[in-house]
Amino acid sequence: MSTTIDQAGAYTLGNRTVRRLGYGAMQLAGPNAFGPPKDAVVARAVLREALELGVNHIDTSDFYGPHDTNQLIREALHPYRDELVIVTKVSARRGADGSWLPAFSAPELEQAVHDNLRNLGLDTLEVVNLRAMFDPYKPAEGSLEPQLATLAELRQRGLIRHIGLSNVTPRQLEEAQRIMPIACVQNMYNLVHRNDDAMIDALARRGIPYVPFFPLGGFSPLQSDALSAVAAQLGATPMQVAIAWLLQRSPNILLIPGTSSPVHLRENLAAAQLVLPKDALAQLDAIATPAA
């Protein structure tokens, strides 16, 4: 398979068109996205190669490191290509032990926006995702209206163009859509974890992108006998099959698989050329079912 992503298709994110297969920068930081990268030279090379292979959508956050990942992006890619869309997220901070802590107040959100602007070397952030932090590790109910109001004010000041959501429930999405246009939703979703099937379909009907985080399982890579069997049948890696499944799942899914390895980067992007036949899709669809 070719390593180009020209056939991955495109979709609208905010008011920009991005290729459906992008890049997530989380793994450029240290373990659990905490601390500096093991090899900053390789990290910058991965970012440059991603763009050379056609990526024009990078997902990041200033709490990766913290600060390290955004600084690497600036060092490697600034001044940015006109077609590149950088999406970031706010509302968390890191404890001294690397723990994920809420940073949900208006001053904290404003500081996070300024930190992202400074470390990325930007005057305006294209898309900022508000990550719900009622539970740092999974969606949990709670109103996002105060936080959205803060981001809306920063948008009026020209610091943000579009606002998205992350780690949210369907109820929080509905609340947010009553307050303002939502550019995208970024929740955990992959071949095994499919709680958001109904949300993906509802967003597709409205033309809103859904951006799965941990599309390959994150810090615990996906493992399944069925996945491995399909990969062997198709002459692909299990991760390539998992990416191809997501691309075929719905046209509004934008993918941001992350890696700090040039080899894995090329493998991930090559998955855009992999078309899963019906029998393979049937095997993969049987791996997990949506939560009740």
mmCIF file with all atom_site columns, C-alpha atoms in Angstrom, residues 5-142:
data_model
loop_
_atom_site.group_PDB
_atom_site.id
_atom_site.type_symbol
_atom_site.label_atom_id
_atom_site.label_alt_id
_atom_site.label_comp_id
_atom_site.label_asym_id
_atom_site.label_entity_id
_atom_site.label_seq_id
_atom_site.pdbx_PDB_ins_code
_atom_site.Cartn_x
_atom_site.Cartn_y
_atom_site.Cartn_z
_atom_site.occupancy
_atom_site.B_iso_or_equiv
_atom_site.pdbx_formal_charge
_atom_site.auth_seq_id
_atom_site.auth_comp_id
_atom_site.auth_asym_id
_atom_site.auth_atom_id
_atom_site.pdbx_PDB_model_num
ATOM 1   C CA . ILE A 1 5   ? -3.422  9.685  2.037  1.00 0.00 ? 5   ILE A CA 1
ATOM 2   C CA . ASP A 1 6   ? -4.868  11.352 -1.050 1.00 0.00 ? 6   ASP A CA 1
ATOM 3   C CA . GLN A 1 7   ? -7.734  8.832  -1.199 1.00 0.00 ? 7   GLN A CA 1
ATOM 4   C CA . ALA A 1 8   ? -8.739  9.137  2.454  1.00 0.00 ? 8   ALA A CA 1
ATOM 5   C CA . GLY A 1 9   ? -11.321 11.760 1.520  1.00 0.00 ? 9   GLY A CA 1
ATOM 6   C CA . ALA A 1 10  ? -11.947 15.116 3.142  1.00 0.00 ? 10  ALA A CA 1
ATOM 7   C CA . TYR A 1 11  ? -14.485 16.751 5.453  1.00 0.00 ? 11  TYR A CA 1
ATOM 8   C CA . THR A 1 12  ? -15.270 20.208 6.774  1.00 0.00 ? 12  THR A CA 1
ATOM 9   C CA . LEU A 1 13  ? -13.890 21.116 10.203 1.00 0.00 ? 13  LEU A CA 1
ATOM 10  C CA . GLY A 1 14  ? -15.072 24.534 11.283 1.00 0.00 ? 14  GLY A CA 1
ATOM 11  C CA . ASN A 1 15  ? -14.923 26.300 7.919  1.00 0.00 ? 15  ASN A CA 1
ATOM 12  C CA . ARG A 1 16  ? -11.798 24.498 6.734  1.00 0.00 ? 16  ARG A CA 1
ATOM 13  C CA . THR A 1 17  ? -11.490 21.351 4.654  1.00 0.00 ? 17  THR A CA 1
ATOM 14  C CA . VAL A 1 18  ? -9.207  18.699 6.130  1.00 0.00 ? 18  VAL A CA 1
ATOM 15  C CA . ARG A 1 19  ? -8.240  15.227 5.026  1.00 0.00 ? 19  ARG A CA 1
ATOM 16  C CA . ARG A 1 20  ? -9.995  12.585 7.072  1.00 0.00 ? 20  ARG A CA 1
ATOM 17  C CA . LEU A 1 21  ? -6.750  10.991 8.205  1.00 0.00 ? 21  LEU A CA 1
ATOM 18  C CA . GLY A 1 22  ? -4.818  13.412 10.391 1.00 0.00 ? 22  GLY A CA 1
ATOM 19  C CA . TYR A 1 23  ? -2.273  13.149 13.172 1.00 0.00 ? 23  TYR A CA 1
ATOM 20  C CA . GLY A 1 24  ? -2.553  13.232 16.969 1.00 0.00 ? 24  GLY A CA 1
ATOM 21  C CA . ALA A 1 25  ? 0.481   14.735 18.692 1.00 0.00 ? 25  ALA A CA 1
ATOM 22  C CA . MET A 1 26  ? -0.149  13.364 22.193 1.00 0.00 ? 26  MET A CA 1
ATOM 23  C CA . GLN A 1 27  ? 2.484   10.622 21.948 1.00 0.00 ? 27  GLN A CA 1
ATOM 24  C CA . LEU A 1 28  ? 5.237   13.114 21.139 1.00 0.00 ? 28  LEU A CA 1
ATOM 25  C CA . ALA A 1 29  ? 5.511   13.921 24.847 1.00 0.00 ? 29  ALA A CA 1
ATOM 26  C CA . GLY A 1 30  ? 6.860   11.490 27.431 1.00 0.00 ? 30  GLY A CA 1
ATOM 27  C CA . PRO A 1 31  ? 5.002   8.481  28.876 1.00 0.00 ? 31  PRO A CA 1
ATOM 28  C CA . ASN A 1 32  ? 1.307   9.205  29.497 1.00 0.00 ? 32  ASN A CA 1
ATOM 29  C CA . ALA A 1 33  ? 1.868   12.508 27.637 1.00 0.00 ? 33  ALA A CA 1
ATOM 30  C CA . PHE A 1 34  ? 3.910   13.781 30.588 1.00 0.00 ? 34  PHE A CA 1
ATOM 31  C CA . GLY A 1 35  ? 7.405   15.205 30.369 1.00 0.00 ? 35  GLY A CA 1
ATOM 32  C CA . PRO A 1 36  ? 9.625   15.866 27.370 1.00 0.00 ? 36  PRO A CA 1
ATOM 33  C CA . PRO A 1 37  ? 9.966   13.448 24.444 1.00 0.00 ? 37  PRO A CA 1
ATOM 34  C CA . LYS A 1 38  ? 12.533  10.687 24.480 1.00 0.00 ? 38  LYS A CA 1
ATOM 35  C CA . ASP A 1 39  ? 14.046  12.086 21.284 1.00 0.00 ? 39  ASP A CA 1
ATOM 36  C CA . ALA A 1 40  ? 13.051  15.614 20.255 1.00 0.00 ? 40  ALA A CA 1
ATOM 37  C CA . VAL A 1 41  ? 14.875  15.316 16.923 1.00 0.00 ? 41  VAL A CA 1
ATOM 38  C CA . VAL A 1 42  ? 12.808  12.277 15.927 1.00 0.00 ? 42  VAL A CA 1
ATOM 39  C CA . ALA A 1 43  ? 9.619   13.931 17.218 1.00 0.00 ? 43  ALA A CA 1
ATOM 40  C CA . ARG A 1 44  ? 10.157  16.957 14.984 1.00 0.00 ? 44  ARG A CA 1
ATOM 41  C CA . ALA A 1 45  ? 10.984  14.672 12.051 1.00 0.00 ? 45  ALA A CA 1
ATOM 42  C CA . VAL A 1 46  ? 7.694   12.800 12.525 1.00 0.00 ? 46  VAL A CA 1
ATOM 43  C CA . LEU A 1 47  ? 5.756   16.065 12.402 1.00 0.00 ? 47  LEU A CA 1
ATOM 44  C CA . ARG A 1 48  ? 7.511   17.194 9.208  1.00 0.00 ? 48  ARG A CA 1
ATOM 45  C CA . GLU A 1 49  ? 7.008   13.828 7.540  1.00 0.00 ? 49  GLU A CA 1
ATOM 46  C CA . ALA A 1 50  ? 3.312   13.817 8.434  1.00 0.00 ? 50  ALA A CA 1
ATOM 47  C CA . LEU A 1 51  ? 2.838   17.035 6.472  1.00 0.00 ? 51  LEU A CA 1
ATOM 48  C CA . GLU A 1 52  ? 4.945   15.782 3.568  1.00 0.00 ? 52  GLU A CA 1
ATOM 49  C CA . LEU A 1 53  ? 2.678   12.726 3.353  1.00 0.00 ? 53  LEU A CA 1
ATOM 50  C CA . GLY A 1 54  ? -0.443  14.886 3.124  1.00 0.00 ? 54  GLY A CA 1
ATOM 51  C CA . VAL A 1 55  ? -1.633  15.426 6.694  1.00 0.00 ? 55  VAL A CA 1
ATOM 52  C CA . ASN A 1 56  ? -3.288  18.827 7.140  1.00 0.00 ? 56  ASN A CA 1
ATOM 53  C CA . HIS A 1 57  ? -5.014  18.278 10.518 1.00 0.00 ? 57  HIS A CA 1
ATOM 54  C CA . ILE A 1 58  ? -2.978  18.017 13.730 1.00 0.00 ? 58  ILE A CA 1
ATOM 55  C CA . ASP A 1 59  ? -4.574  17.503 17.130 1.00 0.00 ? 59  ASP A CA 1
ATOM 56  C CA . THR A 1 60  ? -2.687  18.690 20.201 1.00 0.00 ? 60  THR A CA 1
ATOM 57  C CA . SER A 1 61  ? -2.983  20.347 23.608 1.00 0.00 ? 61  SER A CA 1
ATOM 58  C CA . ASP A 1 62  ? -0.743  22.440 25.806 1.00 0.00 ? 62  ASP A CA 1
ATOM 59  C CA . PHE A 1 63  ? -1.281  19.974 28.662 1.00 0.00 ? 63  PHE A CA 1
ATOM 60  C CA . TYR A 1 64  ? 0.713   17.358 26.724 1.00 0.00 ? 64  TYR A CA 1
ATOM 61  C CA . GLY A 1 65  ? 4.058   17.609 28.439 1.00 0.00 ? 65  GLY A CA 1
ATOM 62  C CA . PRO A 1 66  ? 2.804   20.132 29.554 1.00 0.00 ? 66  PRO A CA 1
ATOM 63  C CA . HIS A 1 67  ? 3.931   22.573 26.871 1.00 0.00 ? 67  HIS A CA 1
ATOM 64  C CA . ASP A 1 68  ? 6.441   20.183 25.250 1.00 0.00 ? 68  ASP A CA 1
ATOM 65  C CA . THR A 1 69  ? 4.244   18.970 22.406 1.00 0.00 ? 69  THR A CA 1
ATOM 66  C CA . ASN A 1 70  ? 3.084   22.420 21.307 1.00 0.00 ? 70  ASN A CA 1
ATOM 67  C CA . GLN A 1 71  ? 6.633   23.698 21.433 1.00 0.00 ? 71  GLN A CA 1
ATOM 68  C CA . LEU A 1 72  ? 7.766   20.794 19.242 1.00 0.00 ? 72  LEU A CA 1
ATOM 69  C CA . ILE A 1 73  ? 5.022   21.588 16.730 1.00 0.00 ? 73  ILE A CA 1
ATOM 70  C CA . ARG A 1 74  ? 6.135   25.215 16.569 1.00 0.00 ? 74  ARG A CA 1
ATOM 71  C CA . GLU A 1 75  ? 9.815   24.297 16.270 1.00 0.00 ? 75  GLU A CA 1
ATOM 72  C CA . ALA A 1 76  ? 9.153   21.758 13.513 1.00 0.00 ? 76  ALA A CA 1
ATOM 73  C CA . LEU A 1 77  ? 6.445   23.438 11.452 1.00 0.00 ? 77  LEU A CA 1
ATOM 74  C CA . HIS A 1 78  ? 6.319   27.202 12.050 1.00 0.00 ? 78  HIS A CA 1
ATOM 75  C CA . PRO A 1 79  ? 5.661   29.216 9.922  1.00 0.00 ? 79  PRO A CA 1
ATOM 76  C CA . TYR A 1 80  ? 2.699   26.983 9.227  1.00 0.00 ? 80  TYR A CA 1
ATOM 77  C CA . ARG A 1 81  ? 1.401   26.008 5.811  1.00 0.00 ? 81  ARG A CA 1
ATOM 78  C CA . ASP A 1 82  ? -1.835  27.741 4.895  1.00 0.00 ? 82  ASP A CA 1
ATOM 79  C CA . GLU A 1 83  ? -3.683  24.422 4.577  1.00 0.00 ? 83  GLU A CA 1
ATOM 80  C CA . LEU A 1 84  ? -2.663  23.136 8.033  1.00 0.00 ? 84  LEU A CA 1
ATOM 81  C CA . VAL A 1 85  ? -5.402  23.095 10.701 1.00 0.00 ? 85  VAL A CA 1
ATOM 82  C CA . ILE A 1 86  ? -4.181  22.755 14.287 1.00 0.00 ? 86  ILE A CA 1
ATOM 83  C CA . VAL A 1 87  ? -6.832  21.769 16.835 1.00 0.00 ? 87  VAL A CA 1
ATOM 84  C CA . THR A 1 88  ? -6.174  22.027 20.555 1.00 0.00 ? 88  THR A CA 1
ATOM 85  C CA . LYS A 1 89  ? -8.089  21.440 23.761 1.00 0.00 ? 89  LYS A CA 1
ATOM 86  C CA . VAL A 1 90  ? -8.386  23.072 27.165 1.00 0.00 ? 90  VAL A CA 1
ATOM 87  C CA . SER A 1 91  ? -9.723  22.542 30.706 1.00 0.00 ? 91  SER A CA 1
ATOM 88  C CA . ALA A 1 92  ? -7.064  20.232 32.197 1.00 0.00 ? 92  ALA A CA 1
ATOM 89  C CA . ARG A 1 93  ? -3.724  20.650 33.906 1.00 0.00 ? 93  ARG A CA 1
ATOM 90  C CA . ARG A 1 94  ? -1.062  18.200 35.026 1.00 0.00 ? 94  ARG A CA 1
ATOM 91  C CA . GLY A 1 95  ? -0.155  17.395 38.590 1.00 0.00 ? 95  GLY A CA 1
ATOM 92  C CA . ALA A 1 96  ? 3.464   17.005 39.675 1.00 0.00 ? 96  ALA A CA 1
ATOM 93  C CA . ASP A 1 97  ? 3.037   13.235 39.278 1.00 0.00 ? 97  ASP A CA 1
ATOM 94  C CA . GLY A 1 98  ? 1.527   13.565 35.796 1.00 0.00 ? 98  GLY A CA 1
ATOM 95  C CA . SER A 1 99  ? -2.068  13.177 36.985 1.00 0.00 ? 99  SER A CA 1
ATOM 96  C CA . TRP A 1 100 ? -4.870  14.818 34.985 1.00 0.00 ? 100 TRP A CA 1
ATOM 97  C CA . LEU A 1 101 ? -6.595  17.539 36.988 1.00 0.00 ? 101 LEU A CA 1
ATOM 98  C CA . PRO A 1 102 ? -9.506  19.848 36.128 1.00 0.00 ? 102 PRO A CA 1
ATOM 99  C CA . ALA A 1 103 ? -8.684  23.401 35.086 1.00 0.00 ? 103 ALA A CA 1
ATOM 100 C CA . PHE A 1 104 ? -12.240 24.456 34.473 1.00 0.00 ? 104 PHE A CA 1
ATOM 101 C CA . SER A 1 105 ? -12.566 27.975 35.858 1.00 0.00 ? 105 SER A CA 1
ATOM 102 C CA . ALA A 1 106 ? -12.776 31.047 33.621 1.00 0.00 ? 106 ALA A CA 1
ATOM 103 C CA . PRO A 1 107 ? -9.244  32.258 34.510 1.00 0.00 ? 107 PRO A CA 1
ATOM 104 C CA . GLU A 1 108 ? -7.806  28.779 33.935 1.00 0.00 ? 108 GLU A CA 1
ATOM 105 C CA . LEU A 1 109 ? -9.513  28.441 30.552 1.00 0.00 ? 109 LEU A CA 1
ATOM 106 C CA . GLU A 1 110 ? -8.302  31.870 29.455 1.00 0.00 ? 110 GLU A CA 1
ATOM 107 C CA . GLN A 1 111 ? -4.768  31.067 30.606 1.00 0.00 ? 111 GLN A CA 1
ATOM 108 C CA . ALA A 1 112 ? -4.879  27.787 28.685 1.00 0.00 ? 112 ALA A CA 1
ATOM 109 C CA . VAL A 1 113 ? -5.864  29.598 25.497 1.00 0.00 ? 113 VAL A CA 1
ATOM 110 C CA . HIS A 1 114 ? -2.993  32.040 25.913 1.00 0.00 ? 114 HIS A CA 1
ATOM 111 C CA . ASP A 1 115 ? -0.577  29.183 26.670 1.00 0.00 ? 115 ASP A CA 1
ATOM 112 C CA . ASN A 1 116 ? -1.622  27.414 23.471 1.00 0.00 ? 116 ASN A CA 1
ATOM 113 C CA . LEU A 1 117 ? -1.260  30.602 21.438 1.00 0.00 ? 117 LEU A CA 1
ATOM 114 C CA . ARG A 1 118 ? 2.193   31.320 22.833 1.00 0.00 ? 118 ARG A CA 1
ATOM 115 C CA . ASN A 1 119 ? 3.626   27.823 22.555 1.00 0.00 ? 119 ASN A CA 1
ATOM 116 C CA . LEU A 1 120 ? 2.199   27.199 19.088 1.00 0.00 ? 120 LEU A CA 1
ATOM 117 C CA . GLY A 1 121 ? 3.228   30.641 17.849 1.00 0.00 ? 121 GLY A CA 1
ATOM 118 C CA . LEU A 1 122 ? -0.277  31.608 16.728 1.00 0.00 ? 122 LEU A CA 1
ATOM 119 C CA . ASP A 1 123 ? -2.425  34.727 16.989 1.00 0.00 ? 123 ASP A CA 1
ATOM 120 C CA . THR A 1 124 ? -5.686  32.780 16.724 1.00 0.00 ? 124 THR A CA 1
ATOM 121 C CA . LEU A 1 125 ? -6.543  29.152 17.498 1.00 0.00 ? 125 LEU A CA 1
ATOM 122 C CA . GLU A 1 126 ? -8.535  27.545 14.681 1.00 0.00 ? 126 GLU A CA 1
ATOM 123 C CA . VAL A 1 127 ? -10.477 25.082 16.862 1.00 0.00 ? 127 VAL A CA 1
ATOM 124 C CA . VAL A 1 128 ? -10.455 24.748 20.641 1.00 0.00 ? 128 VAL A CA 1
ATOM 125 C CA . ASN A 1 129 ? -12.108 21.696 22.148 1.00 0.00 ? 129 ASN A CA 1
ATOM 126 C CA . LEU A 1 130 ? -13.564 22.116 25.621 1.00 0.00 ? 130 LEU A CA 1
ATOM 127 C CA . ARG A 1 131 ? -12.831 18.856 27.428 1.00 0.00 ? 131 ARG A CA 1
ATOM 128 C CA . ALA A 1 132 ? -15.412 18.032 30.089 1.00 0.00 ? 132 ALA A CA 1
ATOM 129 C CA . MET A 1 133 ? -13.527 17.265 33.303 1.00 0.00 ? 133 MET A CA 1
ATOM 130 C CA . PHE A 1 134 ? -16.276 16.179 35.694 1.00 0.00 ? 134 PHE A CA 1
ATOM 131 C CA . ASP A 1 135 ? -14.458 12.855 35.389 1.00 0.00 ? 135 ASP A CA 1
ATOM 132 C CA . PRO A 1 136 ? -11.035 13.180 33.721 1.00 0.00 ? 136 PRO A CA 1
ATOM 133 C CA . TYR A 1 137 ? -11.182 9.677  32.275 1.00 0.00 ? 137 TYR A CA 1
ATOM 134 C CA . LYS A 1 138 ? -14.716 9.275  30.947 1.00 0.00 ? 138 LYS A CA 1
ATOM 135 C CA . PRO A 1 139 ? -17.809 11.342 30.142 1.00 0.00 ? 139 PRO A CA 1
ATOM 136 C CA . ALA A 1 140 ? -19.818 12.388 33.198 1.00 0.00 ? 140 ALA A CA 1
ATOM 137 C CA . GLU A 1 141 ? -22.822 14.647 33.462 1.00 0.00 ? 141 GLU A CA 1
ATOM 138 C CA . GLY A 1 142 ? -22.599 18.308 34.407 1.00 0.00 ? 142 GLY A CA 1
#
